[in-house]
Short mmCIF file of C-alpha atoms and ligand atoms in Angstrom, two decimals:
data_model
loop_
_atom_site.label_atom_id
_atom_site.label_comp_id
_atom_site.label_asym_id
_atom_site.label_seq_id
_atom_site.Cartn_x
_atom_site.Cartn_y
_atom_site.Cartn_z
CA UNK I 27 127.86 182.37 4.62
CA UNK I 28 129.78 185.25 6.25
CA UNK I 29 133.26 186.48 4.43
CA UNK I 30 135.68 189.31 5.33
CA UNK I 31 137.73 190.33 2.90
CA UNK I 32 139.52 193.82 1.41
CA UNK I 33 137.00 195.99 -0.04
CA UNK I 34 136.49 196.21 -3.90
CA UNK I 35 136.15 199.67 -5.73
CA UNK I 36 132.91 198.93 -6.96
CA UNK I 37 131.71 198.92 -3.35
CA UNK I 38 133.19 201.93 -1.93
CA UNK I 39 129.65 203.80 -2.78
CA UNK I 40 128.07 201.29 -0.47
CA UNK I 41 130.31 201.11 1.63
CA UNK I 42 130.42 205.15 2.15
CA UNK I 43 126.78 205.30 2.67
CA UNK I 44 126.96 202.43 5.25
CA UNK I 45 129.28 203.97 7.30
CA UNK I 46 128.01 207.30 7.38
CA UNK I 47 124.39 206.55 8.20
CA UNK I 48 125.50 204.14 11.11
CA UNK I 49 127.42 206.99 11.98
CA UNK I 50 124.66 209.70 11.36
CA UNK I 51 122.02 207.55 13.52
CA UNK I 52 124.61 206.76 16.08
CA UNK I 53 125.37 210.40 17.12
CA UNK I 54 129.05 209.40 16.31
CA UNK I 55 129.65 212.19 13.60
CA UNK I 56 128.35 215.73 12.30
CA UNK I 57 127.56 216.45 8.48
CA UNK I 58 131.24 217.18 8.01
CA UNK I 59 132.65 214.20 8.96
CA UNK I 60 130.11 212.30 7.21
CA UNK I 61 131.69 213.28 3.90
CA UNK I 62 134.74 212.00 4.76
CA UNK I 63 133.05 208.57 5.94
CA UNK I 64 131.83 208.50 3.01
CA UNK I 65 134.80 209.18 0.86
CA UNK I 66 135.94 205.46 0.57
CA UNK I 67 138.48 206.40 -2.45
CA UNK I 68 140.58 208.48 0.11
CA UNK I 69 140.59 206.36 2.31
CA UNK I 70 141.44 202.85 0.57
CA UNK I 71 144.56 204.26 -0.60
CA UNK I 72 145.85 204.90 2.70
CA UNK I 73 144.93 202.27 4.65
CA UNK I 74 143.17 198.59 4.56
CA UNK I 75 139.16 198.75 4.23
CA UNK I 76 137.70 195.46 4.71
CA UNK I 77 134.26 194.69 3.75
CA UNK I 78 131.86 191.77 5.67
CA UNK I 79 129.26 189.86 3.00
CA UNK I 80 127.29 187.61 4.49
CA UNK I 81 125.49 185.40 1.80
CA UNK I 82 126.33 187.49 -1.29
CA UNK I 83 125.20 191.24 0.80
CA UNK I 84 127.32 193.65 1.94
CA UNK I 85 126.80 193.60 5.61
CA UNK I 86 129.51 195.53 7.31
CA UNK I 87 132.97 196.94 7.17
CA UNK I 88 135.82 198.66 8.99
CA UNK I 89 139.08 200.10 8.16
CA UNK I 90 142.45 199.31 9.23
CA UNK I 91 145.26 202.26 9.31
CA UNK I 92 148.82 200.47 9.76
CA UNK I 93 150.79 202.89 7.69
CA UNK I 94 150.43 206.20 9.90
CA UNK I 95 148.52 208.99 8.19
CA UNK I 96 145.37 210.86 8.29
CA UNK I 97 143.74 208.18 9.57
CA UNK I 98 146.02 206.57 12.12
CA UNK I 99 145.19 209.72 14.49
CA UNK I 100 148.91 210.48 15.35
CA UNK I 101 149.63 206.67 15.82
CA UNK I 102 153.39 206.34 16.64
CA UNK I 103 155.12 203.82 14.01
CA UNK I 104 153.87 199.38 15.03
CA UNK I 105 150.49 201.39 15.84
CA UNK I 106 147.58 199.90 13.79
CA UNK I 107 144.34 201.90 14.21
CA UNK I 108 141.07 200.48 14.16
CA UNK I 109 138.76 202.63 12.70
CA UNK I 110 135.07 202.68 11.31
CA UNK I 111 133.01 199.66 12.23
CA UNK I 112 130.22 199.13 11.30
CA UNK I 113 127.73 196.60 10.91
CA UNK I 114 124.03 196.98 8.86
CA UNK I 115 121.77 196.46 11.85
CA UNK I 116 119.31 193.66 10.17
CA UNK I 117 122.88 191.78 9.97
CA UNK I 118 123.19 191.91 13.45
CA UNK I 119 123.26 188.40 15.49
CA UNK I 120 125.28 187.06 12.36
CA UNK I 121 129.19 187.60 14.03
CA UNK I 122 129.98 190.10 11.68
CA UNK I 123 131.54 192.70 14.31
CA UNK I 124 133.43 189.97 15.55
CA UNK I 125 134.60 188.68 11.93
CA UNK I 126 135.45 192.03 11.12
CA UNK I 127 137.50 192.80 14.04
CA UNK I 128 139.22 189.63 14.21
CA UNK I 129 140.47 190.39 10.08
CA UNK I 130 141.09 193.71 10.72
CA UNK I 131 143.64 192.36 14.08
CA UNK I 132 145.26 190.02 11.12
CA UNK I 133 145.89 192.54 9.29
CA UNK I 134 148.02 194.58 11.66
CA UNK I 135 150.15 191.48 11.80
CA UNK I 136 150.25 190.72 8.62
CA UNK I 137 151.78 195.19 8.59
CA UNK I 138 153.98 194.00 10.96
CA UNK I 139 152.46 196.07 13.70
CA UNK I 140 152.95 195.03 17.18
CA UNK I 141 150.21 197.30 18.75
CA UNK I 142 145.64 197.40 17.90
CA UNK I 143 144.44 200.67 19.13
CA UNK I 144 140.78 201.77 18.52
CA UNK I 145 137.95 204.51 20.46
CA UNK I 146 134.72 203.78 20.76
CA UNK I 147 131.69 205.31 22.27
CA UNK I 148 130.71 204.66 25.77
CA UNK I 149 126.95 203.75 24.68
CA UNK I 150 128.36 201.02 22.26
CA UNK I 151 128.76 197.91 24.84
CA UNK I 152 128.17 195.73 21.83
CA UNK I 153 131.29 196.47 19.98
CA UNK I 154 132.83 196.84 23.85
CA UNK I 155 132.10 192.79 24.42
CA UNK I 156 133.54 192.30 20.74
CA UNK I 157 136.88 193.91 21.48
CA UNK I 158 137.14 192.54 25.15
CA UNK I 159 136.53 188.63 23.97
CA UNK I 160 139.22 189.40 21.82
CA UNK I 161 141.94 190.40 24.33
CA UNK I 162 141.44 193.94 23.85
CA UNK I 163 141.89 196.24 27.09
CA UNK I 164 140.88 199.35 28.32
CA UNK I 165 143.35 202.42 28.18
CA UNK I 166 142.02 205.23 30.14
CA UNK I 167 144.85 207.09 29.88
CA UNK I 168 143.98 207.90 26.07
CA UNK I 169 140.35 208.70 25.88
CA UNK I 170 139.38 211.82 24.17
CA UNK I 171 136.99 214.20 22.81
CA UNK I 172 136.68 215.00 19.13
CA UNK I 173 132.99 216.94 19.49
CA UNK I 174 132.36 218.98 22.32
CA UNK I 175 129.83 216.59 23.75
CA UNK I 176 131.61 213.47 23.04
CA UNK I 177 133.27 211.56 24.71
CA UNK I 178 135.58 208.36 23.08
CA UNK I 179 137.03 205.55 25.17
CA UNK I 180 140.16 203.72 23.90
CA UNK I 181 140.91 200.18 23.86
CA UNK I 182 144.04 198.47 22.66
CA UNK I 183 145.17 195.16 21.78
CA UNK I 184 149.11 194.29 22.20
CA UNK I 185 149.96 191.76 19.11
CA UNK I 186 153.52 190.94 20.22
CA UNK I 187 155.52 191.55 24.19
CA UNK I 188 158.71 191.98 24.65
CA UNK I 189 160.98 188.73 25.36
CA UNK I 190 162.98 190.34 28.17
CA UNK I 191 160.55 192.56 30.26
CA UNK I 192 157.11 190.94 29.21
CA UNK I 193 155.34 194.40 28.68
CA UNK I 194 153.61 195.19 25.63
CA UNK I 195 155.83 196.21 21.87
CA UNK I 196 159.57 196.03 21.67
CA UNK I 197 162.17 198.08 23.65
CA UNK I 198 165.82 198.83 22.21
CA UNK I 199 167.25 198.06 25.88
CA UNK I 200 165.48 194.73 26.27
CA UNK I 201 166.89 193.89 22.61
CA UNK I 202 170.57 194.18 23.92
CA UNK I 203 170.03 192.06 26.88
CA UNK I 204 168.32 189.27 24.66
CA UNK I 205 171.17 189.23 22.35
CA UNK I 206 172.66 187.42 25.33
CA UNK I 207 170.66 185.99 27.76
CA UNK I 208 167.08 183.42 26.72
CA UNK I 209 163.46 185.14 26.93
CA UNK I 210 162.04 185.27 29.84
CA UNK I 211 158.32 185.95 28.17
CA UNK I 212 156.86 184.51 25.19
CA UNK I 213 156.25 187.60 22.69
CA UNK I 214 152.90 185.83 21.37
CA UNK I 215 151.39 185.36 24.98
CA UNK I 216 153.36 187.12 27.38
CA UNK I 217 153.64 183.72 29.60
CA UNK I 218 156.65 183.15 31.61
CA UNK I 219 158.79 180.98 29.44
CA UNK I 220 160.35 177.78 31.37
CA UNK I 221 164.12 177.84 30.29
CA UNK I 222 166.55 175.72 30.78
CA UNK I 223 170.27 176.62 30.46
CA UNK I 224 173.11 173.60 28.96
CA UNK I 225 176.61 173.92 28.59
CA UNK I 226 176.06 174.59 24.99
CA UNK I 227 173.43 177.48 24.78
CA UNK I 228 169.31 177.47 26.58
CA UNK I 229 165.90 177.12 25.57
CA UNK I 230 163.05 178.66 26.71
CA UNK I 231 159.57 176.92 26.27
CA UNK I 232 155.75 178.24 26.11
CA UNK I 233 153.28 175.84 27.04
CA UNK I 234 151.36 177.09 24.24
CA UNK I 235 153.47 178.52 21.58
CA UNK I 236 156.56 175.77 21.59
CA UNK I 237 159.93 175.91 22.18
CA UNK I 238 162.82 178.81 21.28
CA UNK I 239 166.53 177.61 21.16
CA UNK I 240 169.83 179.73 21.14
ZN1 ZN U 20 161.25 195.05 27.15
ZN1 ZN U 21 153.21 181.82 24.25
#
């Protein structure tokens, strides 16, 4: 049986030595940034690090920055970062990636965040199907380079759209307008809500997420 679920300090040292070997093997960090994979303790007090067990074993984990800091790599505030997945390769056929990805996405709700962001390695088209049958897009606009020889592409994942102007987060001006007038999107889905005006007030209806009244 496969369970995700917030790490527990008495993993952290497996946890730590997990990540930083996938790393290691993976060409994705150098011997200094190993020791910070593998400082769990640091990072568990600043952000969310979820482990996967999959009958009883610890199989995989990744960590979840909603709160800004060290490791939300200058996320502006609703940004959660997705950071540090990994998955023990004799695990791998099992859905962990997926499970871990899809609790680390509840999460950011849960934070209130309206906004996934994560980078990724070009070579890793594993973890790129994960994040795209998810709803996660490309953002080209973002990719960078933390080694010389690396390069990381970005994805993100909008968790909420604005009512008035359908694009991703919410916007102070679009806030205003809604005060007055019904949605015209629906924040879960970004479909175009079907609203109907009476003499008393509207609603405004997604086919999939139900009916909003003034
Ligand atoms: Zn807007
Ligand atoms: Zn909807």
């Amino acid at each position: 049986m496969l369970a995700v679920r917030p790490a527990l300090p008495s993993e952290y040292g497996a946890i730590g030595d997990l990540t930083a070997s996938t790393y290691l093997d993976e060409g994705l960090a150098g011997a200094d940034y190993a020791a910070t994979l593998r400082d769990v303790p640091a990072r568990a007090a600043e952000t969310t690090v979820l482990v996967a067990e999959l009958d009883g074993r610890l199989v995989g984990s990744v960590t979840v920055a909603t709160r800004g800091g060290p490791y939300a790599e200058q996320a502006e505030p609703g940004t959660a970062v997705l950071r540090m997945l990994v998955t023990d390769p004799r695990a791998r056929g099992a859905g962990v990636g997926t499970a871990l990805v899809e609790a680390a996405v509840a999460t950011a709700r849960t934070d209130g965040c309206l906004v996934v962001r994560l980078s990724t390695k070009a070579t890793m088209t594993a973890a790129h199907r994960i994040y795209e049958r998810l709803g996660f897009t490309r953002t080209p606009a973002r990719d960078w380079s933390p080694l010389p020889d690396l390069m990381l592409l970005t994805y993100e994942l909008p968790l909420a759209f604005c009512g008035h102007c359908g694009e991703p987060g919410a916007h102070e001006q679009c806030r205003r307008k809604l005060v007055l007038d019904p949605p015209r999107y629906c924040s879960g889905c970004r479909r175009r809500m079907v609203v109907q005006v009476h003499p008393t007030g509207w609603s405004a209806r997604c086919v999939e997420h139900g009916t909003l009244t003034s």
